[in-house]
Short mmCIF file of C-alpha atoms in Angstrom, two decimals:
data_model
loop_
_atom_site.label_atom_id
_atom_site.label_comp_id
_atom_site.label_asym_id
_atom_site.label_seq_id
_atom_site.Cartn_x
_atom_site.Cartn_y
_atom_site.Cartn_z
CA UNK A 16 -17.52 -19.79 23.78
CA UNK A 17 -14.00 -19.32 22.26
CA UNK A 18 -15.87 -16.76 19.66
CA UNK A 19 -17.30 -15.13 23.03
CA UNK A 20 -13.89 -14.45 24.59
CA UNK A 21 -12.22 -13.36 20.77
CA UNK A 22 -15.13 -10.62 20.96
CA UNK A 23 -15.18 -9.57 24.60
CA UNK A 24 -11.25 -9.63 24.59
CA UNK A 25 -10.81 -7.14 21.89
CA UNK A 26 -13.34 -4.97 22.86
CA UNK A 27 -12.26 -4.83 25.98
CA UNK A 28 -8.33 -4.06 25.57
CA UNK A 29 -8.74 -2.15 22.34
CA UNK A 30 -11.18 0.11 24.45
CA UNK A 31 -9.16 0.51 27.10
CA UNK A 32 -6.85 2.24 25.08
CA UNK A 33 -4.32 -0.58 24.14
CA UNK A 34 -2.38 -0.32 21.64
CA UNK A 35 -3.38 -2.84 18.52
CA UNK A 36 -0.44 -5.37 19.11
CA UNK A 37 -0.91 -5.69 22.58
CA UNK A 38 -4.83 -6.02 22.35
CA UNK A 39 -4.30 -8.82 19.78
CA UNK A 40 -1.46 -10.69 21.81
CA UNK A 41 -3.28 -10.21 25.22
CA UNK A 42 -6.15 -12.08 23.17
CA UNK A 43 -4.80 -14.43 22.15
CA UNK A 44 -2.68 -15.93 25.64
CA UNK A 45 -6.23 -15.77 26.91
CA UNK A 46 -7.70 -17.72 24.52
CA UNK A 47 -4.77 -20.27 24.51
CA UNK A 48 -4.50 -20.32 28.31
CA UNK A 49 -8.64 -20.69 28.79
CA UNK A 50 -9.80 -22.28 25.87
CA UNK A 51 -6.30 -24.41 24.22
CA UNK A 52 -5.57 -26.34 27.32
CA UNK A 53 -2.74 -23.72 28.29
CA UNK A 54 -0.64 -23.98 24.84
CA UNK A 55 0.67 -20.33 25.64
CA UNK A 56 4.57 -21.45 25.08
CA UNK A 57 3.34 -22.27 20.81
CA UNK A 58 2.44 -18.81 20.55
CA UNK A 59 6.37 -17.76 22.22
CA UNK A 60 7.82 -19.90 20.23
CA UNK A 61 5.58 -19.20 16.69
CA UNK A 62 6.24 -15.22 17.86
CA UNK A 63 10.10 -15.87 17.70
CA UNK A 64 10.11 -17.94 14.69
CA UNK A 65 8.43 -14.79 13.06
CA UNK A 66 10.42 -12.13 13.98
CA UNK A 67 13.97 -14.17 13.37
CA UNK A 68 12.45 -15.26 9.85
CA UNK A 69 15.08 -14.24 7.12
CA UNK A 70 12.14 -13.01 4.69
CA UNK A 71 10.60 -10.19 7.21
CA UNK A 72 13.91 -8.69 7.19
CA UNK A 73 13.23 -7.28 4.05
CA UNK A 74 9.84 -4.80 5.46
CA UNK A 75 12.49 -2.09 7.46
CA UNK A 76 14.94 -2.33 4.74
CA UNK A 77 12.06 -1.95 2.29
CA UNK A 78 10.60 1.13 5.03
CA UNK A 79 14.52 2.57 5.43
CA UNK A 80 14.89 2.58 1.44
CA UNK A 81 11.64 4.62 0.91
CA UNK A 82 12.49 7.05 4.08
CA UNK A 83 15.86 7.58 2.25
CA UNK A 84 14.50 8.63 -0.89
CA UNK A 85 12.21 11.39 0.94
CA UNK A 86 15.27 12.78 2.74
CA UNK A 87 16.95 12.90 -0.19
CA UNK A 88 14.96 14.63 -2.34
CA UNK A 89 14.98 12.65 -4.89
CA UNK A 90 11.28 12.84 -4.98
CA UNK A 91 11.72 16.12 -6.06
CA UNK A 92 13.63 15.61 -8.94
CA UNK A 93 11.25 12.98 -10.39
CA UNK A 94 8.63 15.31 -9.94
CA UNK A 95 10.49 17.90 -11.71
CA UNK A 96 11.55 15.66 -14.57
CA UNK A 97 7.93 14.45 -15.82
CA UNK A 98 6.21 17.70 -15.40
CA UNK A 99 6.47 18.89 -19.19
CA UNK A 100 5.19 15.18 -20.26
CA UNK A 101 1.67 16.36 -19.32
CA UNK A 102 1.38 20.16 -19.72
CA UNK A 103 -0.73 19.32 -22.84
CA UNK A 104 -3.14 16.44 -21.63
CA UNK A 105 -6.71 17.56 -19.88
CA UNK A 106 -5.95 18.07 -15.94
CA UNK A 107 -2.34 18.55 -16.86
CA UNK A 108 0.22 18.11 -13.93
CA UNK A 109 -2.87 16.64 -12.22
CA UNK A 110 -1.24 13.75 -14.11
CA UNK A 111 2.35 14.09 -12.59
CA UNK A 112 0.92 13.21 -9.37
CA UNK A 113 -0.20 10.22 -10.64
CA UNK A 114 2.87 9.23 -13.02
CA UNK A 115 5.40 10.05 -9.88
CA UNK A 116 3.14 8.36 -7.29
CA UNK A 117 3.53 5.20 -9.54
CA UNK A 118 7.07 5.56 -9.91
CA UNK A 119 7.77 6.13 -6.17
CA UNK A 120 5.83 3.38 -5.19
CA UNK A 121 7.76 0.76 -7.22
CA UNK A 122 10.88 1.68 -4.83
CA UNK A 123 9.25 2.75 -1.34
CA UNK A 124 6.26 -0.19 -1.06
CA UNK A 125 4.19 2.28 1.39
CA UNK A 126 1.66 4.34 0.93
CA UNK A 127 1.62 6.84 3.24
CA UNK A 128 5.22 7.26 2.15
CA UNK A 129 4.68 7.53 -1.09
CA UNK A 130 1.69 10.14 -0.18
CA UNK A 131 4.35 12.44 2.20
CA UNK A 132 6.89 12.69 -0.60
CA UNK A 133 4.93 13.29 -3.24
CA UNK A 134 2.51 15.86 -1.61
CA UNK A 135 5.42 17.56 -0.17
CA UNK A 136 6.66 18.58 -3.99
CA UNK A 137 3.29 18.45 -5.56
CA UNK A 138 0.65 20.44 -3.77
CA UNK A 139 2.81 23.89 -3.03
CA UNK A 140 3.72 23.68 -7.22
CA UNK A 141 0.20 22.57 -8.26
CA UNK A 142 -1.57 25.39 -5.49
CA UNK A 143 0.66 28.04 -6.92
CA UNK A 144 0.18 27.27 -9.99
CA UNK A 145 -4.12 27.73 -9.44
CA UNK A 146 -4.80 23.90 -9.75
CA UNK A 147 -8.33 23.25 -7.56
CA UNK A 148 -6.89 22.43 -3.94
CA UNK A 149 -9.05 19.55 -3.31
CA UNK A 150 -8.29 17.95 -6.71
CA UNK A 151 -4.54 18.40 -5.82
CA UNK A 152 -5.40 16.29 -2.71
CA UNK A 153 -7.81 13.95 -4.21
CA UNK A 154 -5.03 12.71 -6.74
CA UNK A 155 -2.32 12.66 -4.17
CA UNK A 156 -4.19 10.66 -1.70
CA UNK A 157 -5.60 8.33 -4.65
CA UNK A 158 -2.11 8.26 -6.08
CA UNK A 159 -0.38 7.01 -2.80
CA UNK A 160 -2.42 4.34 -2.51
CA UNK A 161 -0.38 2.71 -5.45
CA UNK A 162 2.29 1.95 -3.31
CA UNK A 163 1.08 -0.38 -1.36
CA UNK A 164 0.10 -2.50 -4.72
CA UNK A 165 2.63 -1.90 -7.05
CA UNK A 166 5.90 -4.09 -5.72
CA UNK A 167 7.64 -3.75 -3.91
CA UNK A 168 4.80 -3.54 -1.60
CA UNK A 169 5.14 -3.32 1.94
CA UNK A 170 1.71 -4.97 1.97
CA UNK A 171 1.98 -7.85 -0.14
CA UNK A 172 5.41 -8.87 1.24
CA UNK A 173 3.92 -9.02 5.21
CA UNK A 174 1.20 -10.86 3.42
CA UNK A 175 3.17 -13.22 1.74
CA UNK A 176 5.78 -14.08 4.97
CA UNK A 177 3.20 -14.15 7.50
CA UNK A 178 1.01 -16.43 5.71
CA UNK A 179 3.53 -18.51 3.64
CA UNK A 180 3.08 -17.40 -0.14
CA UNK A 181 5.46 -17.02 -2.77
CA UNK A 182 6.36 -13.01 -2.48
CA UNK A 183 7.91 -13.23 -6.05
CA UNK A 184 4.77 -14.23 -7.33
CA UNK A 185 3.05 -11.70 -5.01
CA UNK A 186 5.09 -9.30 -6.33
CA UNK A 187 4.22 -10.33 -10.05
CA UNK A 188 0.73 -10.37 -9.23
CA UNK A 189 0.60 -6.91 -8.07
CA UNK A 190 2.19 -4.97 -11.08
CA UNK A 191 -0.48 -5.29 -13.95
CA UNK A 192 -3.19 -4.21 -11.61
CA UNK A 193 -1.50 -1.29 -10.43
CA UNK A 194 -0.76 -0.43 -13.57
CA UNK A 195 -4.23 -0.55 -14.76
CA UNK A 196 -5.52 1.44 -11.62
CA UNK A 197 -3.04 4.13 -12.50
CA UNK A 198 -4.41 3.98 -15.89
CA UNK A 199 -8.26 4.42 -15.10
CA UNK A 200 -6.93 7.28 -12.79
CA UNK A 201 -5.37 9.69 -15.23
CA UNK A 202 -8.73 8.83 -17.26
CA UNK A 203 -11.01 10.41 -14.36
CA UNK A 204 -8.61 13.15 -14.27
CA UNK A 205 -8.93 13.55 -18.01
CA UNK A 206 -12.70 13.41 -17.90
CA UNK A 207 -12.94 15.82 -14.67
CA UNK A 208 -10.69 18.29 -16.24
CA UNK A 209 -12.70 18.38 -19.61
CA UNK A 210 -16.24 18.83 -17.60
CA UNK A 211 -17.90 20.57 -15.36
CA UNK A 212 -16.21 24.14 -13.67
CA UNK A 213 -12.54 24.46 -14.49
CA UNK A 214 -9.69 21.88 -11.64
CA UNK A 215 -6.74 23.50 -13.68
CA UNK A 216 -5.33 26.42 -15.68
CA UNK A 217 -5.56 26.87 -18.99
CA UNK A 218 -3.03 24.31 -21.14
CA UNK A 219 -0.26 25.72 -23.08
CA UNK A 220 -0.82 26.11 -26.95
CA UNK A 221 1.71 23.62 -27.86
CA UNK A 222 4.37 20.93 -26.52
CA UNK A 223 7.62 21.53 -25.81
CA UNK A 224 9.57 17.98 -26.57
CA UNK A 225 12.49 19.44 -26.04
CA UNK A 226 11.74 20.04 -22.09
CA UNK A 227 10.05 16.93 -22.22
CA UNK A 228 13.33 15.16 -22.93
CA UNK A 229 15.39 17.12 -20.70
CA UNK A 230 13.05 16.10 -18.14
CA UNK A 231 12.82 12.46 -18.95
CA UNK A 232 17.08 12.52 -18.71
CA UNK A 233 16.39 13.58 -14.95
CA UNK A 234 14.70 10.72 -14.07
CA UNK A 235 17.40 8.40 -15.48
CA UNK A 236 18.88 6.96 -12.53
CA UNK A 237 15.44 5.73 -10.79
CA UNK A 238 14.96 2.81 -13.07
CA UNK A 239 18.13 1.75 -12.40
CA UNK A 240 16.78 1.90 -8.68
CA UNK A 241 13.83 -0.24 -9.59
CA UNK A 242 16.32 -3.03 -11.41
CA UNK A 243 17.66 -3.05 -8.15
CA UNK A 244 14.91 -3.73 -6.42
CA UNK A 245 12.54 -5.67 -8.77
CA UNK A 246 14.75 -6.39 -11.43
CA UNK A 247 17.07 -8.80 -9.47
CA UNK A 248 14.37 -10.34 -7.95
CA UNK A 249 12.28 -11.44 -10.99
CA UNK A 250 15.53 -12.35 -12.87
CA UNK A 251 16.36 -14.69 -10.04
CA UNK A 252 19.65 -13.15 -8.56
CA UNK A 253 18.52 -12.31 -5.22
CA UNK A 254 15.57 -12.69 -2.60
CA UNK A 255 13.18 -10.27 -1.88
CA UNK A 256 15.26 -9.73 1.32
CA UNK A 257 18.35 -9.27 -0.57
CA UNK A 258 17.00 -7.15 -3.23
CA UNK A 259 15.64 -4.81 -0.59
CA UNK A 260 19.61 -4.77 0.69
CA UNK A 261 20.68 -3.80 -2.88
CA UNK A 262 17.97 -1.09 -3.26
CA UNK A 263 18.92 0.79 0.23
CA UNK A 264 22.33 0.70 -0.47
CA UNK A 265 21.52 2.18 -4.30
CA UNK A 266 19.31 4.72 -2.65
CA UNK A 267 21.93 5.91 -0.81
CA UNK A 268 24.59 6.28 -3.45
CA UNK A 269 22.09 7.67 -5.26
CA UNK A 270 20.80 10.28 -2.61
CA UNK A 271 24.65 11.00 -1.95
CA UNK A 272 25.54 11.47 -5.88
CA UNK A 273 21.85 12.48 -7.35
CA UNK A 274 20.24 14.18 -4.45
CA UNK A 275 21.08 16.64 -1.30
CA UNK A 276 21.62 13.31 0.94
CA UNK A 277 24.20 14.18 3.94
CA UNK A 278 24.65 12.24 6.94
CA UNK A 279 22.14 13.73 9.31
CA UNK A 280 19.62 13.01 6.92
CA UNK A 281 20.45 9.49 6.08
CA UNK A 282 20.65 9.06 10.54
CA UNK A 283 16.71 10.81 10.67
CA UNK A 284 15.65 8.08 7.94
CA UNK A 285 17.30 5.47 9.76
CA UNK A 286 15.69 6.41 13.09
CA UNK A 287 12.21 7.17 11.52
CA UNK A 288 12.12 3.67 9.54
CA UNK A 289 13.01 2.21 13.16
CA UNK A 290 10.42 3.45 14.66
CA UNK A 291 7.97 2.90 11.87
CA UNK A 292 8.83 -1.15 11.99
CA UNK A 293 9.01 -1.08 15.48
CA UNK A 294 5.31 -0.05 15.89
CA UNK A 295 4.70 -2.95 12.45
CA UNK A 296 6.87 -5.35 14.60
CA UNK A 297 4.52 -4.92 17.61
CA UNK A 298 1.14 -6.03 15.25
CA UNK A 299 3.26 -8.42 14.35
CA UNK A 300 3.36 -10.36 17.88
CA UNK A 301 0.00 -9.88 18.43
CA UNK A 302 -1.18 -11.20 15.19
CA UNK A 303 0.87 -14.35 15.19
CA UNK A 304 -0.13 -14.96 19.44
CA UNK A 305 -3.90 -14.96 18.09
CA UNK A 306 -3.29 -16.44 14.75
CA UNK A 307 -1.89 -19.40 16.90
CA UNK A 308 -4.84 -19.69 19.30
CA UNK A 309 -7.42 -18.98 16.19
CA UNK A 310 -5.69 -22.09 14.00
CA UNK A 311 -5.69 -24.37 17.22
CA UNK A 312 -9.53 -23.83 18.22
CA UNK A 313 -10.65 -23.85 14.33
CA UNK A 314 -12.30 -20.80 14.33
CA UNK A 315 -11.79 -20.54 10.64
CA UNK A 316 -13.34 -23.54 9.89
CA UNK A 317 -16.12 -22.79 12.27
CA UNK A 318 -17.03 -19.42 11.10
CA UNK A 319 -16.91 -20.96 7.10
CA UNK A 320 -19.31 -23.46 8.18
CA UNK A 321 -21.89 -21.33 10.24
CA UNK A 322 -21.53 -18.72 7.13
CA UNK A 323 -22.27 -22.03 4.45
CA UNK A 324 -25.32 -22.69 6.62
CA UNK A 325 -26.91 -18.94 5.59
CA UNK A 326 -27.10 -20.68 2.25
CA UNK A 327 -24.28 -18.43 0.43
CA UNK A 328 -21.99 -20.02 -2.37
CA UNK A 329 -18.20 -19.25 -2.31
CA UNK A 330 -18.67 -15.62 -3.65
CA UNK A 331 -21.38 -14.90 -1.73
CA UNK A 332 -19.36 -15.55 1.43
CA UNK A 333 -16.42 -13.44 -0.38
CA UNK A 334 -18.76 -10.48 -0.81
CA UNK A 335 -19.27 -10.51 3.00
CA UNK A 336 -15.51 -10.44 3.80
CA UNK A 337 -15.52 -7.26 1.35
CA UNK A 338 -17.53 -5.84 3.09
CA UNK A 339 -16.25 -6.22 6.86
CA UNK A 340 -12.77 -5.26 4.83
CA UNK A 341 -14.59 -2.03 3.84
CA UNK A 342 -16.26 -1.25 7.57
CA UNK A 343 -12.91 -1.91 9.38
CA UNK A 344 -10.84 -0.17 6.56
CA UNK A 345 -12.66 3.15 8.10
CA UNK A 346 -11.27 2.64 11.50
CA UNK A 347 -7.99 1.08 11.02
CA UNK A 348 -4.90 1.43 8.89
CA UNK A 349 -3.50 -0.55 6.33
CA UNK A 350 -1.24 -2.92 7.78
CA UNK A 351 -2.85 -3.27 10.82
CA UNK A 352 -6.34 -4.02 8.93
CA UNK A 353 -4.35 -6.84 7.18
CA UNK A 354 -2.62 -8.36 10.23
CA UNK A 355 -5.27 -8.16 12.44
CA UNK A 356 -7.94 -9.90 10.06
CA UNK A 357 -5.53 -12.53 8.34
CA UNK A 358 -5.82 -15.32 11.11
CA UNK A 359 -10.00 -15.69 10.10
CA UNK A 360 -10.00 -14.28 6.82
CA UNK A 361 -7.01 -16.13 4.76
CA UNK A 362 -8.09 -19.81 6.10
CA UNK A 363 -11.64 -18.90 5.25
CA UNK A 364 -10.78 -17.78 1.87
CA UNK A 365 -8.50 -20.18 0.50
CA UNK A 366 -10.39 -23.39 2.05
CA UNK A 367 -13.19 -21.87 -0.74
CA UNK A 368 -10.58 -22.34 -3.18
CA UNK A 369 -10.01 -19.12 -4.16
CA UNK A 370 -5.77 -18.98 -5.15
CA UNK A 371 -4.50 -17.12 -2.19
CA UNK A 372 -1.65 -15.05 -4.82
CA UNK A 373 -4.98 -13.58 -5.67
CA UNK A 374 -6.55 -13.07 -2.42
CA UNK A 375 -3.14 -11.43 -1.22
CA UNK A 376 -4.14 -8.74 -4.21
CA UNK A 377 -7.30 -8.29 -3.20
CA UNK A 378 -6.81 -7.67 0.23
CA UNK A 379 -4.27 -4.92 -0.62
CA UNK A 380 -6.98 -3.38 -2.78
CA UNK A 381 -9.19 -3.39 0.10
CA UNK A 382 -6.43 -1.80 2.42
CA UNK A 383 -6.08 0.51 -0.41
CA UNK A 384 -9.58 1.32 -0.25
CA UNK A 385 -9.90 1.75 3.89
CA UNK A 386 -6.43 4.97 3.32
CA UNK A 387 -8.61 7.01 1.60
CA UNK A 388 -11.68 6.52 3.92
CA UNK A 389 -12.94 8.67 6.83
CA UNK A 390 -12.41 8.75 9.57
CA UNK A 391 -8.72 7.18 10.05
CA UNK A 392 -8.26 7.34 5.92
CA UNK A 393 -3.84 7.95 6.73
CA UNK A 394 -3.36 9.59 3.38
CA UNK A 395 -5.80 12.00 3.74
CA UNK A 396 -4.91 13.20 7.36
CA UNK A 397 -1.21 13.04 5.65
CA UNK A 398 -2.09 15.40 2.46
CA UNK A 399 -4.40 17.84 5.04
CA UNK A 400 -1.14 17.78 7.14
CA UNK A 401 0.89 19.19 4.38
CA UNK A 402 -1.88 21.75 2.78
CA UNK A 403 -1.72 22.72 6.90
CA UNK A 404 -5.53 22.45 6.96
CA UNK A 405 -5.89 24.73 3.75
CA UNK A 406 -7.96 21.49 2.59
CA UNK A 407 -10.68 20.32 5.03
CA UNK A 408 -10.82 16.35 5.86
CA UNK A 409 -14.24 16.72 4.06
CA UNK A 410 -13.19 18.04 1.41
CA UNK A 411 -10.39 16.26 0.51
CA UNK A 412 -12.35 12.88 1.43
CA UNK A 413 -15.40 14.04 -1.24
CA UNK A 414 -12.51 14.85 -3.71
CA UNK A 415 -10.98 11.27 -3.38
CA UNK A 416 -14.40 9.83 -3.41
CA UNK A 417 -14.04 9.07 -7.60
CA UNK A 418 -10.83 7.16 -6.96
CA UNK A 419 -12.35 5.07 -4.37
CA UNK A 420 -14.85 4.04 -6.54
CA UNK A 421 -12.36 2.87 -8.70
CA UNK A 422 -10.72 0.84 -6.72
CA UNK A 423 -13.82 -0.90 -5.44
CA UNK A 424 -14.95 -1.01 -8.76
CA UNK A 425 -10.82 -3.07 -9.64
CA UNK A 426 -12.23 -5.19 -6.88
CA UNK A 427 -15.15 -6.89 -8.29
CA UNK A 428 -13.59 -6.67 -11.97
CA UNK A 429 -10.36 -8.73 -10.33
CA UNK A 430 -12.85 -10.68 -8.96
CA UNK A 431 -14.77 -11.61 -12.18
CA UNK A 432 -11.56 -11.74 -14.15
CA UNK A 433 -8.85 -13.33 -11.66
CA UNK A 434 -6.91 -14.00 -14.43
CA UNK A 435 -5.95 -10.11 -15.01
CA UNK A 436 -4.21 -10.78 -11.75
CA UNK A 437 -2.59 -14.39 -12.10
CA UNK A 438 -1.76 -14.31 -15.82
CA UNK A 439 1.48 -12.91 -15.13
CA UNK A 440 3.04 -14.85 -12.30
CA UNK A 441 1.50 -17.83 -14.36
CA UNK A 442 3.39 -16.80 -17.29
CA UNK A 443 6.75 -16.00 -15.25
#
């Protein structure tokens, strides 16, 4: 029965136009009022210990930082700086997309974000300079997707507060596979580039180290950005709530000093990462309101059992989560994909045994996977957005299709290999 009303209920408010949180939350009084003996005042009170917990803090200063560094233009610099590092490598600035994406994402933590500022820079310089359009997009949208993974991820860090898991270690946990997936992207790019009809112009006869260092000498003050950030919190001087602090308040001495940052800018970031949290806050009710009423009718524990009787072992029953992760990822975005599956999924997973630092990866690869997928894929209606429609959703969708595959192929070698992802909070 309580299955029954969790279907009908969703269906029924999320058709009716209601927004996500509301849907969820409206769920979830009705299964606690119906079905929990009227416990509706646990789900108040667990929605108000969420919202005044000190760690979720840290997601709009984390949203404000990366809004600052877009108004900024800061991006742009970066951008600037590591073009000559890859004039001479097969797909050429192809690869800058990448390299920045990677960068920006280790300050911002979202990937739409990290999409918007990049594109903005990358695809009028690359399209000028008679790069293949979709290619441009492919490795912009595949290249934003890195910052929800790498840390500090926006992802990872709702993960870890709403579910109770060390966000340092989260944090840890996300860096050598995002490292790796930026690694096995430049390869495709390599390998397209050196097949098939030309995605690039020709590459210049020889390198030219001394722009290359210039360049590199531009980019000087963003590590110091990432200390800030990640730095102080793997060294053990301040919280990922505190470290976000630090970070917006570098961002902004460095936008002032480094970029073109002036008041009215730093106000639209301000309002813009309001609004953006506002909308996360608003999941955020919902989720915990039916997380409550889920944990209190054991609907976790219930669903794990009816799977077990299908016969399945523990990765069996992971493989099906995949793939429900994978069908919702092409209707939903990113955070709200995580939020609004967390209350069955997490339970489910981690009373198989599976560590949950590494489910909290996984997931993010997953949510990684559903913002480059049709038809609600977020970076690629961003990137179309910004080539104003000179790329087709189609097209840009069958140019990220290599890079998905790469990321659902990360999946099932994290999987097989969980180690690749806990050998370095382990070791730390």
């Amino acid at each position: 029965m309580s299955w029954a009303i969790l279907s009908a209920g969703l269906l029924v408010f999320l058709g009716s136009g209601a927004v996500l949180g509301a849907a969820l939350g409206l769920t979830g009084f009705i299964l606690l009022h119906f079905q929990a003996g009227g416990a509706s005042a646990l789900a108040i009170n667990s929605a108000w210990n969420l919202l005044t917990e000190f760690t979720l803090s840290a997601v709009p200063l984390f949203i404000f930082l990366g809004d600052i560094l877009l108004a900024s233009g800061v991006s742009t610099r970066v951008y600037n700086g590591l073009t000559p590092l890859f004039r001479r490598i097969p797909g050429q600035l192809l690869h800058t997309n990448i390299a920045v994406c990677t960068l920006f994402g280790a300050v911002s933590g979202s990937s739409t974000s990290t999409a918007a500022a990049i594109g903005s820079v990358g695809y009028p310089e690359l399209s000028r300079r008679g790069y293949s359009p979709s290619m441009i997009v492919g490795s912009l949208a595949a290249g934003g997707t890195l910052g929800l993974l790498i840390p500090p991820s926006l992802a990872l860090l709702i993960y870890g507060a709403t579910q109770n898991v060390s966000i340092g270690k989260l944090f840890l946990a996300g860096m050598l596979p995002g490292l790796m997936i930026a690694l096995a992207f430049f390869c495709w790019i390599m390998v397209r580039s050196s097949l098939g009809s030309s995605v690039s112009p020709p590459r210049e006869e020889k390198m030219d180290w001394g722009a290359v260092g210039r360049g590199l000498l531009e980019v000087w003050p963003l590590p110091i950005l990432i200390f800030f950030v990640l730095g102080t919190i793997y060294m053990g001087i301040a919280t990922p709530t505190e470290a976000a602090a630090l970070g917006v308040t570098a961002s902004i001495v460095l936008g002032l000093t480094w970029g073109d940052l002036d008041l009215k800018k730093l106000w639209g970031a301000f309002k813009h990462a309001s609004m953006m949290f506002g909308a996360i806050a608003m999941i955020l009710i919902g989720t915990v309101i039916l997380s409550q009423a889920v944990s209190l009718l054991g609907l976790p524990r219930a669903a794990v059992d009816a799977i077990a009787g299908l016969g399945l072992d523990r990765y069996g029953i992971l493989l099906m989560i995949v793939l429900v992760y994978l069908l919702l990822g092409c209707f939903f975005d990113g955070i709200s994909l995580l939020l609004m599956t967390l209350p069955i999924t997490f339970p489910m997973v981690t009373s198989l045994g599976f560590d949950p630092v590494w489910f909290g990866v996984i997931v993010t690869l997953l949510m990684e996977i559903g913002m480059i997928t049709p038809p609600v894929g977020l970076n690629l209606f961003v990137l179309c957005s910004i080539t104003h429609n000179e790329v087709a959703l189609p097209d840009a969708a069958w140019a990220s299709l290599p890079y998905w595959m790469i990321l659902l192929g990360a999946v099932g070698i994290f999987t097989a290999f969980p180690n690749l992802i806990l050998w370095l909070p382990n070791l730390l």
